[in-house]
Short mmCIF file of N, CA and C in Angstrom, two decimals:
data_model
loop_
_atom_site.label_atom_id
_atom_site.label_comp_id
_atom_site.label_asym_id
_atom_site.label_seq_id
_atom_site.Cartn_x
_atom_site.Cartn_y
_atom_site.Cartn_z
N UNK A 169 -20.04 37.89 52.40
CA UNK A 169 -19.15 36.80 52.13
C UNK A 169 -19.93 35.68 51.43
N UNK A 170 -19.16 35.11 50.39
CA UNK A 170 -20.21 33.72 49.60
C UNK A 170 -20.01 32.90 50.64
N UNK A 171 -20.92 32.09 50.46
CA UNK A 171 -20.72 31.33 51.59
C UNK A 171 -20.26 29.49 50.59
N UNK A 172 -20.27 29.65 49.46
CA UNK A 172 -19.74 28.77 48.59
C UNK A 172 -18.36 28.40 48.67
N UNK A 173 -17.72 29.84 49.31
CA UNK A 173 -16.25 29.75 49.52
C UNK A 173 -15.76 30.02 51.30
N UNK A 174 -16.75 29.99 51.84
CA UNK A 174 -16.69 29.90 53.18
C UNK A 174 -15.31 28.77 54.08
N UNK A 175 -14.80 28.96 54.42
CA UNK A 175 -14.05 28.24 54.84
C UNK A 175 -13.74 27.86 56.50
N UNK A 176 -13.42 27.25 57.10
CA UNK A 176 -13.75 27.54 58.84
C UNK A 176 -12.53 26.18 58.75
N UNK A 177 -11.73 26.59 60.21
CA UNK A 177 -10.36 25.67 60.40
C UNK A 177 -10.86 24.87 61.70
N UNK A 178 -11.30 23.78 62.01
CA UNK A 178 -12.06 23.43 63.20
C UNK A 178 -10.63 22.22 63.65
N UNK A 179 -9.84 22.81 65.04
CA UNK A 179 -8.87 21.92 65.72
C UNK A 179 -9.63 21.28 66.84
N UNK A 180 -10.10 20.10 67.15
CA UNK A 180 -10.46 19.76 68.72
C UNK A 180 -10.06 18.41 68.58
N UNK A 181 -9.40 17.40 69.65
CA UNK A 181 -9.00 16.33 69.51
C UNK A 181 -10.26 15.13 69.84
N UNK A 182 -11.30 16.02 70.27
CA UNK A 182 -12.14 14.88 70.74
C UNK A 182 -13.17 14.60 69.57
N UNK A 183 -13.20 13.70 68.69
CA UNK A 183 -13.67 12.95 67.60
C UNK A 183 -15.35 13.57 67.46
N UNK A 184 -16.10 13.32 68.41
CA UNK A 184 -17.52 13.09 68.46
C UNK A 184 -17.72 15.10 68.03
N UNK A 185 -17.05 16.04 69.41
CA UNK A 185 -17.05 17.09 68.88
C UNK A 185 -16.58 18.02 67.92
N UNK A 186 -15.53 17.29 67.29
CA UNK A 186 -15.38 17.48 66.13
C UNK A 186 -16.27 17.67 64.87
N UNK A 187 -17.19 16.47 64.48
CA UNK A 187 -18.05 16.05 63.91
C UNK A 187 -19.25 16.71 63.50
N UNK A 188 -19.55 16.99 65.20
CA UNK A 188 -20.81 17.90 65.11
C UNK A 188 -20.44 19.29 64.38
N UNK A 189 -18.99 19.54 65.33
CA UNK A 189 -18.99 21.10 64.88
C UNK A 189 -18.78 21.12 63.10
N UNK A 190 -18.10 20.48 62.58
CA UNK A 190 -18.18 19.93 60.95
C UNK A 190 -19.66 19.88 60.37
N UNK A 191 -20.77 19.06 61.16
CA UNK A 191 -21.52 19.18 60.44
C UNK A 191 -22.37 20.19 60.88
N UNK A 192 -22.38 21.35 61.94
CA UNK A 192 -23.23 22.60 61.98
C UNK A 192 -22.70 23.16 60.66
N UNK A 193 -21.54 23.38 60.39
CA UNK A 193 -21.55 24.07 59.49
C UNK A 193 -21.55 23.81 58.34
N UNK A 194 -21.73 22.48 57.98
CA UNK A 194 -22.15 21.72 56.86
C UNK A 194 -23.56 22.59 56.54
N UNK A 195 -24.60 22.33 57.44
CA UNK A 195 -25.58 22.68 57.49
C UNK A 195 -25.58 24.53 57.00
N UNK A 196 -24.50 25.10 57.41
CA UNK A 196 -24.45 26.79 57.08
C UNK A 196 -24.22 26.95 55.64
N UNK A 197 -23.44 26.10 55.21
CA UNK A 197 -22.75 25.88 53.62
C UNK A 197 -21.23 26.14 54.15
N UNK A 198 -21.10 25.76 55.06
CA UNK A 198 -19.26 26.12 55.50
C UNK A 198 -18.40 24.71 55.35
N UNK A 199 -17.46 24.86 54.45
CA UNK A 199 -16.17 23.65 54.35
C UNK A 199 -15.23 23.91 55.47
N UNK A 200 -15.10 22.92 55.75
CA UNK A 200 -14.63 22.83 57.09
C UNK A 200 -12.95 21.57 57.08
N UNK A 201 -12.02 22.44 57.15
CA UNK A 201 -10.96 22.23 57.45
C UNK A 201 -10.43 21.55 58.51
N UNK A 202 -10.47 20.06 58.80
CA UNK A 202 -10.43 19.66 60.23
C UNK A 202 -9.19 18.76 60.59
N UNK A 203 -8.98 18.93 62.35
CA UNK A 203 -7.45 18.48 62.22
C UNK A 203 -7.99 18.29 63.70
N UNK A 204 -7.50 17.12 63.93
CA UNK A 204 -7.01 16.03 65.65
C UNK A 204 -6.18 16.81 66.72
N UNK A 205 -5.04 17.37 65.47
CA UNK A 205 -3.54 17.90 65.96
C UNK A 205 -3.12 19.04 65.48
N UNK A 206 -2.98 19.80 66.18
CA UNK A 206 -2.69 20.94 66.31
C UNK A 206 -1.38 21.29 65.11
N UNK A 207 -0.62 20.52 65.79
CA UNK A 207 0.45 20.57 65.00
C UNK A 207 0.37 19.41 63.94
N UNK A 208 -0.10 19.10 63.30
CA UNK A 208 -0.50 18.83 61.99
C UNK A 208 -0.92 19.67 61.16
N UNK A 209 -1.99 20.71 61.57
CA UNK A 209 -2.36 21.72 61.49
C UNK A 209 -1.83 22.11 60.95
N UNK A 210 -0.64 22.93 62.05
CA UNK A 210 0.01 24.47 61.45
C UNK A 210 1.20 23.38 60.45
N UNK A 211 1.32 22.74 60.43
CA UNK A 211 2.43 21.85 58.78
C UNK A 211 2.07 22.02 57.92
N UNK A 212 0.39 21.75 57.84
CA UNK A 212 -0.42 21.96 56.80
C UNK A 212 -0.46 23.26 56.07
N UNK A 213 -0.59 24.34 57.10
CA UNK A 213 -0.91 25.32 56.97
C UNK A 213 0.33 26.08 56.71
N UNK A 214 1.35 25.85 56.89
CA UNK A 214 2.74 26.50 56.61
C UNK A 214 3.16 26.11 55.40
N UNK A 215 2.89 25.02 54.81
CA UNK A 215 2.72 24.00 53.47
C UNK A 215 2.18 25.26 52.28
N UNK A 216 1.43 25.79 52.70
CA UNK A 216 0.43 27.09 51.96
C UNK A 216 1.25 28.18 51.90
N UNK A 217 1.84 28.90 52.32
CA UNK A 217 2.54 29.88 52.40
C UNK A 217 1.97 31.10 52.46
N UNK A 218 1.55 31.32 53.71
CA UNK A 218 0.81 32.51 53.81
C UNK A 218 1.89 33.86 54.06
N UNK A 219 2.38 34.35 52.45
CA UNK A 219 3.36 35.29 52.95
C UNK A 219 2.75 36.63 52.91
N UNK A 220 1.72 36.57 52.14
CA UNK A 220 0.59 38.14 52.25
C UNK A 220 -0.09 38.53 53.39
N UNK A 221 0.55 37.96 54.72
CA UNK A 221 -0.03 38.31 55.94
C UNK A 221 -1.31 38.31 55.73
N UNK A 222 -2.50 37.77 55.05
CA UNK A 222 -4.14 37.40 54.89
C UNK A 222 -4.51 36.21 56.11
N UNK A 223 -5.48 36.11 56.05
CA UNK A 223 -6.43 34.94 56.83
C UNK A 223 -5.78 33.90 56.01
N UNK A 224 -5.79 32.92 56.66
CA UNK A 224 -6.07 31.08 56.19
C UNK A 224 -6.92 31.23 56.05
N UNK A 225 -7.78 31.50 57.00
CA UNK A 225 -9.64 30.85 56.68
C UNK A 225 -10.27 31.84 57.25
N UNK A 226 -11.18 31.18 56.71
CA UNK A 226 -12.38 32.54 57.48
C UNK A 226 -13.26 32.80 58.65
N UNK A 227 -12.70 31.61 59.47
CA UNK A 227 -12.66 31.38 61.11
C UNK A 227 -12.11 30.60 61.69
N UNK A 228 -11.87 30.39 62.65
CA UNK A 228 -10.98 29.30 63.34
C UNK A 228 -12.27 28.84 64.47
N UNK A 229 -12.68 27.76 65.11
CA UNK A 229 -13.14 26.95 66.11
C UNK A 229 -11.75 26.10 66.49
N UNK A 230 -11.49 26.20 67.64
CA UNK A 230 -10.67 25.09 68.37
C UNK A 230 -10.77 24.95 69.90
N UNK A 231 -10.01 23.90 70.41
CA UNK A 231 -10.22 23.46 72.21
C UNK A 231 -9.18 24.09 72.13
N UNK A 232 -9.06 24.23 73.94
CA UNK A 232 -8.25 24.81 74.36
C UNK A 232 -7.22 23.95 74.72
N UNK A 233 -7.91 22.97 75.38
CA UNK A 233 -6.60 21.60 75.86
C UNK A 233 -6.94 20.42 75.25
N UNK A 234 -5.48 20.53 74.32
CA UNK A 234 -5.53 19.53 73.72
C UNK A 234 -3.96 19.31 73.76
N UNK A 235 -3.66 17.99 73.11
CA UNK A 235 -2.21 17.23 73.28
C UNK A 235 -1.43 18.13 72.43
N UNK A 236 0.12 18.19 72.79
CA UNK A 236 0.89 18.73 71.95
C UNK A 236 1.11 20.88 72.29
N UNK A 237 -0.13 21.43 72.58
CA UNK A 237 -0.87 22.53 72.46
C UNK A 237 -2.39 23.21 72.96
N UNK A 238 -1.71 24.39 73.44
CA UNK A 238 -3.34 24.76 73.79
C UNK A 238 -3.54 25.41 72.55
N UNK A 239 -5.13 25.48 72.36
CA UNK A 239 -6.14 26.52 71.66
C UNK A 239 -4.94 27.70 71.35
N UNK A 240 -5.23 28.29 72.60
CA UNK A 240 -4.59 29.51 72.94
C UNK A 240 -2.58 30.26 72.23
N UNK A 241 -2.11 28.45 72.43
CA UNK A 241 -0.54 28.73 71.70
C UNK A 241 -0.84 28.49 70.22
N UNK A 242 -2.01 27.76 69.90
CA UNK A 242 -2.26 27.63 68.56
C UNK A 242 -2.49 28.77 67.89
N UNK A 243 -3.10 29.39 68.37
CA UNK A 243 -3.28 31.15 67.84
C UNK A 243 -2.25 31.88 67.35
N UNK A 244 -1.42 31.76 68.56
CA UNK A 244 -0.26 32.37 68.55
C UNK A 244 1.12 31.88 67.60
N UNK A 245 0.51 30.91 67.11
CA UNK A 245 1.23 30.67 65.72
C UNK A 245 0.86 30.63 64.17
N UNK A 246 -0.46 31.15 64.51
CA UNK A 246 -1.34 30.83 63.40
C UNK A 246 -0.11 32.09 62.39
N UNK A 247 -0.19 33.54 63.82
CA UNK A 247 0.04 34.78 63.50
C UNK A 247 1.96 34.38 63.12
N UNK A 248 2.44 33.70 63.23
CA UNK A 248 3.91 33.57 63.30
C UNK A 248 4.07 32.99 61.70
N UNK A 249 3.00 32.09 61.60
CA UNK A 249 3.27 31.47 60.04
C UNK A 249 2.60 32.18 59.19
N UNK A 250 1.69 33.75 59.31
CA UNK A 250 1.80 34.30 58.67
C UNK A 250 0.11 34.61 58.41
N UNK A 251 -0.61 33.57 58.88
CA UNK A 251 -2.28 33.58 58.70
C UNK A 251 -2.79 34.67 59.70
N UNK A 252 -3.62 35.76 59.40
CA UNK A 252 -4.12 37.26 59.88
C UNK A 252 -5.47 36.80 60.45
N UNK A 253 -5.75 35.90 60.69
CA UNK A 253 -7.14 35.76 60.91
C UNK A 253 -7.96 36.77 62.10
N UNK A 254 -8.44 37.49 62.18
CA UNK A 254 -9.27 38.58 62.93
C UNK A 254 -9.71 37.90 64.35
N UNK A 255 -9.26 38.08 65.28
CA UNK A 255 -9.30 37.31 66.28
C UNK A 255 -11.03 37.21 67.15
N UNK A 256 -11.68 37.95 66.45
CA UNK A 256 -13.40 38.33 66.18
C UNK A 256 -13.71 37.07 65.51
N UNK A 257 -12.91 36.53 65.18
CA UNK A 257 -13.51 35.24 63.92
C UNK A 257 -12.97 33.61 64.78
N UNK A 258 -12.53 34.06 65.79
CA UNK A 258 -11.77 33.29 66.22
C UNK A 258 -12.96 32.49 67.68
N UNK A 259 -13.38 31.36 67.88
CA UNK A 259 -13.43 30.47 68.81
C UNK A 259 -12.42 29.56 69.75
N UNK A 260 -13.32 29.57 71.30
CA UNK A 260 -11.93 28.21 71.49
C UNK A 260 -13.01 27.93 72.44
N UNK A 261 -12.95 26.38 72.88
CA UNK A 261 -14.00 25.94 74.14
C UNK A 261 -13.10 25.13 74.84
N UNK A 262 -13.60 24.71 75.75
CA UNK A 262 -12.87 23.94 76.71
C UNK A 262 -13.47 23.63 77.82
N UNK A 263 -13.29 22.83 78.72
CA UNK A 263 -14.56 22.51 79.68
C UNK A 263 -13.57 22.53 81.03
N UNK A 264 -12.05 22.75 80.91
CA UNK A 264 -11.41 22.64 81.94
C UNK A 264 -10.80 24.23 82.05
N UNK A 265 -11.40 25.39 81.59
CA UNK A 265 -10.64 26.59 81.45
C UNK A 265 -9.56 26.96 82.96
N UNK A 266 -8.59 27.72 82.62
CA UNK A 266 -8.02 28.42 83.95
C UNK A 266 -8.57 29.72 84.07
N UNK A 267 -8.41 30.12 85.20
CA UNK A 267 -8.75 32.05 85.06
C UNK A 267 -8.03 32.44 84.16
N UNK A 268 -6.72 32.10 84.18
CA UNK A 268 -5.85 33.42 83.29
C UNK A 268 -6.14 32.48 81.84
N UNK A 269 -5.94 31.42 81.84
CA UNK A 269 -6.87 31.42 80.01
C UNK A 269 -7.89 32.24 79.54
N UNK A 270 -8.91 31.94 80.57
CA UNK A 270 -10.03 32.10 80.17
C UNK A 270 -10.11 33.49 79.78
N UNK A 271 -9.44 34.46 81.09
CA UNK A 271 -9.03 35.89 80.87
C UNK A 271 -8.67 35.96 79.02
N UNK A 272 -7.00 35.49 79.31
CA UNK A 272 -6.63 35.53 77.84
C UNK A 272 -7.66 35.90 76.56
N UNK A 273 -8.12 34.70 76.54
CA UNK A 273 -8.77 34.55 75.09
C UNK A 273 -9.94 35.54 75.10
N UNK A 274 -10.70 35.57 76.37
CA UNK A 274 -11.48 37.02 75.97
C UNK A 274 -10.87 38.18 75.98
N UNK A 275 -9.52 38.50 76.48
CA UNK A 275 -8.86 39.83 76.41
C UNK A 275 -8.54 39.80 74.86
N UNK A 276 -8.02 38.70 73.83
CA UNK A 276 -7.57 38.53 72.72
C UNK A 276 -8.77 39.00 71.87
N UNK A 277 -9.48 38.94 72.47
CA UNK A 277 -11.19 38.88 71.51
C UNK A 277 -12.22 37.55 71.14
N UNK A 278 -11.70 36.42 71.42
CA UNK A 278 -12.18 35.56 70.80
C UNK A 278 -13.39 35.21 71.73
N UNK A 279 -14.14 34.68 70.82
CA UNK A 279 -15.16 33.81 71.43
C UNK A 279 -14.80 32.69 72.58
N UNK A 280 -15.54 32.78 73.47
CA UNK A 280 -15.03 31.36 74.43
C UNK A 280 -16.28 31.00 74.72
N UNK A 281 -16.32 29.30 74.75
CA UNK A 281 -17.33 28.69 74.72
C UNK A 281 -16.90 27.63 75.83
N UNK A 282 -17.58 27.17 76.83
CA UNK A 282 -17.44 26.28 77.99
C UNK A 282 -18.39 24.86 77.47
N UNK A 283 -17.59 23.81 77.49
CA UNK A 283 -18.27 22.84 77.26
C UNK A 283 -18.75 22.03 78.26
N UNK A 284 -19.66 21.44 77.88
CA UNK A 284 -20.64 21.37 77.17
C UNK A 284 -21.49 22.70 76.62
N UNK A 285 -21.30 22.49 75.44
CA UNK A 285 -21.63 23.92 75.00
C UNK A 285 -23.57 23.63 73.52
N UNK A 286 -23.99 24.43 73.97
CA UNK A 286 -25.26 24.18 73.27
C UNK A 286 -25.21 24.52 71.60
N UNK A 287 -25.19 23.53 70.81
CA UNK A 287 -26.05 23.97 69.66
C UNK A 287 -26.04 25.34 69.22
N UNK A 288 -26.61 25.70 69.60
CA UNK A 288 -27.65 27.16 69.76
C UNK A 288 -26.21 27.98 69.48
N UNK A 289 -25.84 27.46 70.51
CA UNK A 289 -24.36 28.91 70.83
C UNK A 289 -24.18 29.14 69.85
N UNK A 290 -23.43 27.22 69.24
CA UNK A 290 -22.64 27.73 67.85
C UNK A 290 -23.25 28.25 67.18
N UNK A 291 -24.68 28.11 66.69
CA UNK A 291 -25.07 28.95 65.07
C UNK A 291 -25.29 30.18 65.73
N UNK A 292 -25.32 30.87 66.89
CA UNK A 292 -25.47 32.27 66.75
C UNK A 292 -24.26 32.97 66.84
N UNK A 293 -23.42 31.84 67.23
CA UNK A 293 -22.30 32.96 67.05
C UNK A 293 -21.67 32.96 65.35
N UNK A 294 -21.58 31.71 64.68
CA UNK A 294 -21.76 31.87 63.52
C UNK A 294 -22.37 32.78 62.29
N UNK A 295 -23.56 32.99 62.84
CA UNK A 295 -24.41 34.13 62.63
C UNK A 295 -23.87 35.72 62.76
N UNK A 296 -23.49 35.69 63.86
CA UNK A 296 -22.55 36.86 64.25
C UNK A 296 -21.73 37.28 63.06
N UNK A 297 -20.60 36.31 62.95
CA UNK A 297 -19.32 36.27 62.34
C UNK A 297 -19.87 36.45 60.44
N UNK A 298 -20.46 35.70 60.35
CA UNK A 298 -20.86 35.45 59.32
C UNK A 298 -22.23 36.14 58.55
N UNK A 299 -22.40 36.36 57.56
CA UNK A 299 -23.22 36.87 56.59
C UNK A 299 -23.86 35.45 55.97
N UNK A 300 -24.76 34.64 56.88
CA UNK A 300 -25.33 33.23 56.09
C UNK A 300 -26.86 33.94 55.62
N UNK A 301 -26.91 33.86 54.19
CA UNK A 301 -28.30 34.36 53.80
C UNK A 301 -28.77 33.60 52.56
#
């Protein structure tokens, strides 16, 4: 994957972690798509018209609890408005998980990350997902 055209959809309402996660991947060469609100988000993103059932982007990072929406229902519309994103490509953190979330999103495939979450995590799981060379 170029990483010139790298793209990553980062939803978390809390400002500071936002930021960082924006600029790890600043640091990867990743443009980073960022949104407060969930549902701002998917407006945006329905605005696009994803009718070729493809990815929006080429990963998603988001919280799980946030206003309006969890992580988790956010997903579940990504796939309704039409964005395919590989649920392997997919993050969500949260520092207040439930069992059956937490279940969820690893039964879905995605990455789950418990916050406070290290640095580290993110670029290796980035690494993972990604071809940064």
């Amino acid at each position: 994957m170029n990483t010139n055209t790298t793209t990553a959809l980062v939803i978390e309402d809390n400002e500071s972690i936002r930021l960082l996660i924006k600029d790890i991947l600043s640091l990867k060469g990743v443009s980073a798509l960022e949104y407060e609100n969930p549902l701002t988000c998917l407006q945006a993103l329905k605005e696009r018209h994803y009718s070729n059932q493809c990815p929006c982007v080429d990963f998603l990072f988001t919280d799980n609890m946030m206003p309006n929406m969890t992580g988790l229902e956010f997903i579940k519309q990504l796939n309704v408005i039409g964005c395919k994103l590989p649920m392997q490509k997919m993050a969500i953190a949260s520092g207040q998980w439930t069992t059956s979330d937490r279940a969820l999103a690893s039964d879905l495939g995605c990455k789950v990350f418990n916050k406070p979450f290290s640095i580290d995590e993110i670029h290796n799981w980035l690494d993972q997902i990604v071809n940064f060379s």
